[in-house]
């Protein structure tokens, strides 16, 4: 199946700094990528839909100025957590759908665990 | 609106036991249904899927049948192994593919 890669897999940062997480589709083009946040013992929460060449669509309650999403090419989307705080510590997962398919299947990255001290 | 409800965990079984994880859904139209699995420390992987009523998805000994009459997509495996220990997510995507909806996840612990 299609491969989605995230980097870094783990990151620790100080409170107040910004962290960038990359999501790449390695062997396919993805017009749309999705960013999820997973809380401990809970399901995935869709944060935003990243669209290549246009602004991301954020879910209700997600601060777009805090979670900056850029989808500059058909194979790369980035999530930047700005001015991170300890409550932003979480597991962030990106996913992508193969452009042009109609199966609806999503392919997921390995996830990035962010710890804010 | 569209949603997925799955049984709460954790589910603890002995090796070779029979597994059922219930999943029901609410959706308009004709959604596609999925089971994803998340092994410890890893991202989600597609386990199986079904795109229309009465379809049966299967993979690695796991099965789930798309039941429109009961709006269910229960996951089953006849004989679980320790390596099946993971969190299992039921999910659906509506016919217009506009958004993925996940259940809350069910953690499975299989003991030797």
PDB file of C-alpha atoms in Angstrom:
ATOM      1  CA  UNK A   1       0.000   0.000   0.000  1.00  0.00           C
ATOM      2  CA  UNK A   2       0.871   3.667  -0.123  1.00  0.00           C
ATOM      3  CA  UNK A   3       3.427   4.942   2.368  1.00  0.00           C
ATOM      4  CA  UNK A   4       3.140   8.050   4.484  1.00  0.00           C
ATOM      5  CA  UNK A   5       6.144   9.146   6.503  1.00  0.00           C
ATOM      6  CA  UNK A   6       6.257  11.564   9.415  1.00  0.00           C
ATOM      7  CA  UNK A   7       9.266  13.298  10.874  1.00  0.00           C
ATOM      8  CA  UNK A   8      10.314  13.598  13.615  1.00  0.00           C
ATOM      9  CA  UNK A   9       8.815  10.603  15.370  1.00  0.00           C
ATOM     10  CA  UNK A  10       9.608  12.117  18.752  1.00  0.00           C
ATOM     11  CA  UNK A  11      10.390  15.662  19.739  1.00  0.00           C
ATOM     12  CA  UNK A  12      10.916  17.349  23.072  1.00  0.00           C
ATOM     13  CA  UNK A  13      10.872  21.109  23.271  1.00  0.00           C
ATOM     14  CA  UNK A  14      10.763  23.891  25.795  1.00  0.00           C
ATOM     15  CA  UNK A  15       7.614  25.807  26.500  1.00  0.00           C
ATOM     16  CA  UNK A  16       7.271  28.830  24.226  1.00  0.00           C
ATOM     17  CA  UNK A  17       9.199  27.398  21.298  1.00  0.00           C
ATOM     18  CA  UNK A  18       7.770  26.262  17.970  1.00  0.00           C
ATOM     19  CA  UNK A  19       7.953  22.770  16.536  1.00  0.00           C
ATOM     20  CA  UNK A  20       7.486  21.666  12.948  1.00  0.00           C
ATOM     21  CA  UNK A  21       6.281  18.192  12.000  1.00  0.00           C
ATOM     22  CA  UNK A  22       6.530  16.983   8.422  1.00  0.00           C
ATOM     23  CA  UNK A  23       4.250  14.549   6.659  1.00  0.00           C
ATOM     24  CA  UNK A  24       5.298  13.096   3.325  1.00  0.00           C
ATOM     25  CA  UNK A  25       3.589  10.778   0.904  1.00  0.00           C
ATOM     26  CA  UNK A  26       6.493   8.693  -0.381  1.00  0.00           C
ATOM     27  CA  UNK A  27       5.107   6.884  -3.389  1.00  0.00           C
ATOM     28  CA  UNK A  28       1.964   8.741  -4.329  1.00  0.00           C
ATOM     29  CA  UNK A  29       0.527  12.212  -4.682  1.00  0.00           C
ATOM     30  CA  UNK A  30      -1.845  13.492  -2.063  1.00  0.00           C
ATOM     31  CA  UNK A  31      -3.958  16.530  -2.828  1.00  0.00           C
ATOM     32  CA  UNK A  32      -5.426  16.280   0.637  1.00  0.00           C
ATOM     33  CA  UNK A  33      -3.804  15.354   3.904  1.00  0.00           C
ATOM     34  CA  UNK A  34      -5.361  15.199   7.327  1.00  0.00           C
ATOM     35  CA  UNK A  35      -3.865  16.025  10.696  1.00  0.00           C
ATOM     36  CA  UNK A  36      -5.101  14.211  13.773  1.00  0.00           C
ATOM     37  CA  UNK A  37      -4.294  14.528  17.438  1.00  0.00           C
ATOM     38  CA  UNK A  38      -4.529  11.515  19.674  1.00  0.00           C
ATOM     39  CA  UNK A  39      -5.028  11.916  23.393  1.00  0.00           C
ATOM     40  CA  UNK A  40      -4.098   9.140  25.820  1.00  0.00           C
ATOM     41  CA  UNK A  41      -6.701   6.391  25.862  1.00  0.00           C
ATOM     42  CA  UNK A  42      -8.870   8.312  23.446  1.00  0.00           C
ATOM     43  CA  UNK A  43      -9.635   8.295  19.791  1.00  0.00           C
ATOM     44  CA  UNK A  44      -8.189  10.432  17.074  1.00  0.00           C
ATOM     45  CA  UNK A  45      -9.388  13.993  16.860  1.00  0.00           C
ATOM     46  CA  UNK A  46      -9.340  15.527  13.416  1.00  0.00           C
ATOM     47  CA  UNK A  47      -7.596  18.866  13.675  1.00  0.00           C
ATOM     48  CA  UNK A  48      -7.551  20.068  10.106  1.00  0.00           C
ATOM     49  CA  UNK A  49      -7.669  19.127   6.473  1.00  0.00           C
ATOM     50  CA  UNK A  50      -4.633  20.225   4.520  1.00  0.00           C
ATOM     51  CA  UNK A  51      -5.190  21.087   0.880  1.00  0.00           C
ATOM     52  CA  UNK A  52      -2.320  21.447  -1.564  1.00  0.00           C
ATOM     53  CA  UNK A  53      -1.989  24.997  -2.762  1.00  0.00           C
ATOM     54  CA  UNK A  54      -4.689  26.448  -0.568  1.00  0.00           C
ATOM     55  CA  UNK A  55      -5.479  27.200   3.052  1.00  0.00           C
ATOM     56  CA  UNK A  56      -6.135  24.392   5.449  1.00  0.00           C
ATOM     57  CA  UNK A  57      -9.630  23.777   6.777  1.00  0.00           C
ATOM     58  CA  UNK A  58      -9.659  23.644  10.557  1.00  0.00           C
ATOM     59  CA  UNK A  59     -12.128  21.780  12.725  1.00  0.00           C
ATOM     60  CA  UNK A  60     -14.157  23.669  15.257  1.00  0.00           C
ATOM     61  CA  UNK A  61     -12.180  24.478  18.371  1.00  0.00           C
ATOM     62  CA  UNK A  62      -8.755  24.131  16.761  1.00  0.00           C
ATOM     63  CA  UNK A  63      -6.719  27.340  16.812  1.00  0.00           C
ATOM     64  CA  UNK A  64      -5.406  27.950  13.322  1.00  0.00           C
ATOM     65  CA  UNK A  65      -2.840  30.497  14.543  1.00  0.00           C
ATOM     66  CA  UNK A  66      -1.429  27.979  16.967  1.00  0.00           C
ATOM     67  CA  UNK A  67      -1.394  24.987  14.655  1.00  0.00           C
ATOM     68  CA  UNK A  68      -0.066  26.268  11.364  1.00  0.00           C
ATOM     69  CA  UNK A  69      -0.520  23.942   8.424  1.00  0.00           C
ATOM     70  CA  UNK A  70       1.212  24.284   5.102  1.00  0.00           C
ATOM     71  CA  UNK A  71       0.708  21.977   2.125  1.00  0.00           C
ATOM     72  CA  UNK A  72       3.245  23.291  -0.337  1.00  0.00           C
ATOM     73  CA  UNK A  73       3.438  20.310  -2.664  1.00  0.00           C
ATOM     74  CA  UNK A  74       1.542  17.175  -3.572  1.00  0.00           C
ATOM     75  CA  UNK A  75       3.795  15.112  -1.332  1.00  0.00           C
ATOM     76  CA  UNK A  76       4.440  17.298   1.701  1.00  0.00           C
ATOM     77  CA  UNK A  77       2.331  18.856   4.432  1.00  0.00           C
ATOM     78  CA  UNK A  78       3.736  20.426   7.576  1.00  0.00           C
ATOM     79  CA  UNK A  79       2.195  21.125  10.974  1.00  0.00           C
ATOM     80  CA  UNK A  80       3.865  23.787  13.097  1.00  0.00           C
ATOM     81  CA  UNK A  81       2.900  24.027  16.733  1.00  0.00           C
ATOM     82  CA  UNK A  82       3.657  27.631  17.642  1.00  0.00           C
ATOM     83  CA  UNK A  83       4.516  28.836  21.127  1.00  0.00           C
ATOM     84  CA  UNK A  84       4.091  25.342  22.461  1.00  0.00           C
ATOM     85  CA  UNK A  85       2.795  24.729  25.960  1.00  0.00           C
ATOM     86  CA  UNK A  86       2.756  21.550  28.042  1.00  0.00           C
ATOM     87  CA  UNK A  87      -0.924  20.991  27.194  1.00  0.00           C
ATOM     88  CA  UNK A  88       0.093  20.679  23.545  1.00  0.00           C
ATOM     89  CA  UNK A  89       1.985  17.506  24.414  1.00  0.00           C
ATOM     90  CA  UNK A  90       0.322  14.780  22.413  1.00  0.00           C
ATOM     91  CA  UNK A  91       0.645  12.262  19.612  1.00  0.00           C
ATOM     92  CA  UNK A  92       0.097  13.916  16.240  1.00  0.00           C
ATOM     93  CA  UNK A  93      -0.738  11.763  13.258  1.00  0.00           C
ATOM     94  CA  UNK A  94      -1.061  12.707   9.626  1.00  0.00           C
ATOM     95  CA  UNK A  95      -2.854  10.781   6.938  1.00  0.00           C
ATOM     96  CA  UNK A  96      -3.374  11.059   3.238  1.00  0.00           C
ATOM     97  CA  UNK A  97      -5.635   9.754   0.572  1.00  0.00           C
ATOM     98  CA  UNK A  98      -4.286   8.767  -2.820  1.00  0.00           C
ATOM     99  CA  UNK A  99      -5.371  11.439  -5.266  1.00  0.00           C
ATOM    100  CA  UNK A 100      -7.859  10.214  -7.789  1.00  0.00           C
ATOM    101  CA  UNK A 101      -8.984   7.103  -5.948  1.00  0.00           C
ATOM    102  CA  UNK A 102     -12.531   6.524  -4.828  1.00  0.00           C
ATOM    103  CA  UNK A 103     -12.009   3.919  -2.132  1.00  0.00           C
ATOM    104  CA  UNK A 104     -11.817   6.476   0.608  1.00  0.00           C
ATOM    105  CA  UNK A 105      -8.971   4.618   2.309  1.00  0.00           C
ATOM    106  CA  UNK A 106      -6.578   6.712   4.328  1.00  0.00           C
ATOM    107  CA  UNK A 107      -2.901   5.931   4.777  1.00  0.00           C
ATOM    108  CA  UNK A 108      -1.379   7.013   8.046  1.00  0.00           C
ATOM    109  CA  UNK A 109       2.020   8.227   9.077  1.00  0.00           C
ATOM    110  CA  UNK A 110       3.784   6.673  12.040  1.00  0.00           C
ATOM    111  CA  UNK A 111       2.872   9.575  14.267  1.00  0.00           C
ATOM    112  CA  UNK A 112       4.940  12.198  16.046  1.00  0.00           C
ATOM    113  CA  UNK A 113       5.030  12.350  19.803  1.00  0.00           C
ATOM    114  CA  UNK A 114       5.472  15.888  21.057  1.00  0.00           C
ATOM    115  CA  UNK A 115       6.518  16.559  24.628  1.00  0.00           C
ATOM    116  CA  UNK A 116       6.582  20.155  25.786  1.00  0.00           C
ATOM    117  CA  UNK A 117       8.505  20.760  28.971  1.00  0.00           C
TER     118      UNK A 117
ATOM    119  CA  UNK B   1     -24.593  13.312  11.878  1.00  0.00           C
ATOM    120  CA  UNK B   2     -22.286  10.482  10.990  1.00  0.00           C
ATOM    121  CA  UNK B   3     -20.621   8.657  13.855  1.00  0.00           C
ATOM    122  CA  UNK B   4     -19.059   5.411  14.970  1.00  0.00           C
ATOM    123  CA  UNK B   5     -19.535   3.687  18.311  1.00  0.00           C
ATOM    124  CA  UNK B   6     -17.372   0.818  19.428  1.00  0.00           C
ATOM    125  CA  UNK B   7     -17.156  -1.161  22.616  1.00  0.00           C
ATOM    126  CA  UNK B   8     -15.000   0.178  25.376  1.00  0.00           C
ATOM    127  CA  UNK B   9     -11.932  -1.661  26.416  1.00  0.00           C
ATOM    128  CA  UNK B  10      -9.652  -2.903  27.458  1.00  0.00           C
ATOM    129  CA  UNK B  11     -10.458  -6.393  26.326  1.00  0.00           C
ATOM    130  CA  UNK B  12      -8.233  -9.040  27.866  1.00  0.00           C
ATOM    131  CA  UNK B  13      -8.130 -12.520  26.385  1.00  0.00           C
ATOM    132  CA  UNK B  14      -5.987 -15.588  26.623  1.00  0.00           C
ATOM    133  CA  UNK B  15      -4.111 -16.758  23.559  1.00  0.00           C
ATOM    134  CA  UNK B  16      -6.283 -18.765  21.125  1.00  0.00           C
ATOM    135  CA  UNK B  17      -9.506 -17.271  22.493  1.00  0.00           C
ATOM    136  CA  UNK B  18     -12.256 -15.957  20.212  1.00  0.00           C
ATOM    137  CA  UNK B  19     -12.391 -12.203  19.742  1.00  0.00           C
ATOM    138  CA  UNK B  20     -15.326  -9.936  19.003  1.00  0.00           C
ATOM    139  CA  UNK B  21     -15.101  -6.150  19.083  1.00  0.00           C
ATOM    140  CA  UNK B  22     -18.441  -4.525  18.426  1.00  0.00           C
ATOM    141  CA  UNK B  23     -18.830  -1.534  16.165  1.00  0.00           C
ATOM    142  CA  UNK B  24     -22.007   0.226  15.121  1.00  0.00           C
ATOM    143  CA  UNK B  25     -22.383   3.281  12.992  1.00  0.00           C
ATOM    144  CA  UNK B  26     -24.726   6.073  12.065  1.00  0.00           C
ATOM    145  CA  UNK B  27     -24.509   7.444   8.569  1.00  0.00           C
ATOM    146  CA  UNK B  28     -26.569   8.794   5.761  1.00  0.00           C
ATOM    147  CA  UNK B  29     -26.198   7.205   2.402  1.00  0.00           C
ATOM    148  CA  UNK B  30     -23.740   4.420   1.804  1.00  0.00           C
ATOM    149  CA  UNK B  31     -20.524   4.743   3.802  1.00  0.00           C
ATOM    150  CA  UNK B  32     -17.404   2.642   3.516  1.00  0.00           C
ATOM    151  CA  UNK B  33     -16.326   0.932   6.727  1.00  0.00           C
ATOM    152  CA  UNK B  34     -12.840   0.235   8.032  1.00  0.00           C
ATOM    153  CA  UNK B  35     -10.951  -1.326  10.886  1.00  0.00           C
ATOM    154  CA  UNK B  36      -7.562   0.178  11.673  1.00  0.00           C
ATOM    155  CA  UNK B  37      -5.045  -1.249  14.132  1.00  0.00           C
ATOM    156  CA  UNK B  38      -2.438   0.637  16.150  1.00  0.00           C
ATOM    157  CA  UNK B  39       0.374  -1.405  17.636  1.00  0.00           C
ATOM    158  CA  UNK B  40       2.222   0.053  20.626  1.00  0.00           C
ATOM    159  CA  UNK B  41       4.284   3.085  19.674  1.00  0.00           C
ATOM    160  CA  UNK B  42       3.219   2.993  16.048  1.00  0.00           C
ATOM    161  CA  UNK B  43       0.809   4.766  13.730  1.00  0.00           C
ATOM    162  CA  UNK B  44      -2.424   3.354  12.405  1.00  0.00           C
ATOM    163  CA  UNK B  45      -2.514   0.619   9.818  1.00  0.00           C
ATOM    164  CA  UNK B  46      -5.469  -0.482   7.772  1.00  0.00           C
ATOM    165  CA  UNK B  47      -6.569  -3.922   8.906  1.00  0.00           C
ATOM    166  CA  UNK B  48      -9.562  -4.484   6.668  1.00  0.00           C
ATOM    167  CA  UNK B  49     -12.363  -2.671   4.922  1.00  0.00           C
ATOM    168  CA  UNK B  50     -15.760  -3.123   3.285  1.00  0.00           C
ATOM    169  CA  UNK B  51     -17.288  -0.726   0.835  1.00  0.00           C
ATOM    170  CA  UNK B  52     -20.863  -1.958   0.473  1.00  0.00           C
ATOM    171  CA  UNK B  53     -23.536  -3.859   2.346  1.00  0.00           C
ATOM    172  CA  UNK B  54     -22.894  -7.579   2.949  1.00  0.00           C
ATOM    173  CA  UNK B  55     -19.234  -7.228   1.982  1.00  0.00           C
ATOM    174  CA  UNK B  56     -16.850  -9.090   4.255  1.00  0.00           C
ATOM    175  CA  UNK B  57     -13.422  -7.647   4.854  1.00  0.00           C
ATOM    176  CA  UNK B  58     -10.703 -10.005   6.018  1.00  0.00           C
ATOM    177  CA  UNK B  59      -6.997  -9.879   6.799  1.00  0.00           C
ATOM    178  CA  UNK B  60      -4.582 -11.717   9.101  1.00  0.00           C
ATOM    179  CA  UNK B  61      -7.383 -13.946  10.361  1.00  0.00           C
ATOM    180  CA  UNK B  62      -9.615 -10.993  11.243  1.00  0.00           C
ATOM    181  CA  UNK B  63     -13.029 -10.599   9.636  1.00  0.00           C
ATOM    182  CA  UNK B  64     -15.816  -8.045   9.662  1.00  0.00           C
ATOM    183  CA  UNK B  65     -19.075  -8.015   7.721  1.00  0.00           C
ATOM    184  CA  UNK B  66     -20.837  -4.828   6.645  1.00  0.00           C
ATOM    185  CA  UNK B  67     -24.382  -5.255   8.019  1.00  0.00           C
ATOM    186  CA  UNK B  68     -26.625  -2.486   6.816  1.00  0.00           C
ATOM    187  CA  UNK B  69     -29.730  -3.852   8.537  1.00  0.00           C
ATOM    188  CA  UNK B  70     -28.069  -3.626  11.947  1.00  0.00           C
ATOM    189  CA  UNK B  71     -25.657  -0.800  11.000  1.00  0.00           C
ATOM    190  CA  UNK B  72     -22.789  -2.856  12.359  1.00  0.00           C
ATOM    191  CA  UNK B  73     -19.277  -3.863  11.411  1.00  0.00           C
ATOM    192  CA  UNK B  74     -18.114  -6.121  14.229  1.00  0.00           C
ATOM    193  CA  UNK B  75     -14.522  -7.340  14.191  1.00  0.00           C
ATOM    194  CA  UNK B  76     -13.915 -11.040  14.840  1.00  0.00           C
ATOM    195  CA  UNK B  77     -11.011 -13.423  15.021  1.00  0.00           C
ATOM    196  CA  UNK B  78     -11.277 -17.086  15.805  1.00  0.00           C
ATOM    197  CA  UNK B  79      -7.977 -17.488  17.654  1.00  0.00           C
ATOM    198  CA  UNK B  80      -6.059 -14.480  18.900  1.00  0.00           C
ATOM    199  CA  UNK B  81      -2.320 -14.357  19.433  1.00  0.00           C
ATOM    200  CA  UNK B  82      -0.177 -12.306  21.772  1.00  0.00           C
ATOM    201  CA  UNK B  83       1.002 -10.342  18.741  1.00  0.00           C
ATOM    202  CA  UNK B  84      -2.570  -9.144  18.178  1.00  0.00           C
ATOM    203  CA  UNK B  85      -2.336  -6.970  21.275  1.00  0.00           C
ATOM    204  CA  UNK B  86      -3.034  -3.464  20.012  1.00  0.00           C
ATOM    205  CA  UNK B  87      -5.700  -0.779  19.844  1.00  0.00           C
ATOM    206  CA  UNK B  88      -8.372  -1.333  17.226  1.00  0.00           C
ATOM    207  CA  UNK B  89     -10.313   1.527  15.660  1.00  0.00           C
ATOM    208  CA  UNK B  90     -13.533   1.229  13.717  1.00  0.00           C
ATOM    209  CA  UNK B  91     -14.029   3.987  11.159  1.00  0.00           C
ATOM    210  CA  UNK B  92     -16.312   5.094   8.405  1.00  0.00           C
ATOM    211  CA  UNK B  93     -16.177   7.465   5.507  1.00  0.00           C
ATOM    212  CA  UNK B  94     -19.427   8.746   4.021  1.00  0.00           C
ATOM    213  CA  UNK B  95     -20.245   8.245   0.389  1.00  0.00           C
ATOM    214  CA  UNK B  96     -19.022  11.737  -0.449  1.00  0.00           C
ATOM    215  CA  UNK B  97     -15.607  11.003   1.124  1.00  0.00           C
ATOM    216  CA  UNK B  98     -15.583  14.332   2.892  1.00  0.00           C
ATOM    217  CA  UNK B  99     -14.371  13.186   6.305  1.00  0.00           C
ATOM    218  CA  UNK B 100     -13.232  10.159   8.228  1.00  0.00           C
ATOM    219  CA  UNK B 101     -15.052   9.261  11.444  1.00  0.00           C
ATOM    220  CA  UNK B 102     -13.305   7.118  14.042  1.00  0.00           C
ATOM    221  CA  UNK B 103     -14.603   5.184  16.992  1.00  0.00           C
ATOM    222  CA  UNK B 104     -12.950   5.671  20.353  1.00  0.00           C
ATOM    223  CA  UNK B 105     -10.694   2.654  19.958  1.00  0.00           C
ATOM    224  CA  UNK B 106     -10.660  -0.642  21.832  1.00  0.00           C
ATOM    225  CA  UNK B 107      -7.491  -1.866  23.443  1.00  0.00           C
ATOM    226  CA  UNK B 108      -6.909  -5.603  23.180  1.00  0.00           C
ATOM    227  CA  UNK B 109      -4.548  -7.387  25.535  1.00  0.00           C
ATOM    228  CA  UNK B 110      -3.770 -11.005  24.729  1.00  0.00           C
ATOM    229  CA  UNK B 111      -2.043 -13.005  27.435  1.00  0.00           C
ATOM    230  CA  UNK B 112       0.057 -16.099  26.761  1.00  0.00           C
TER     231      UNK B 112
END
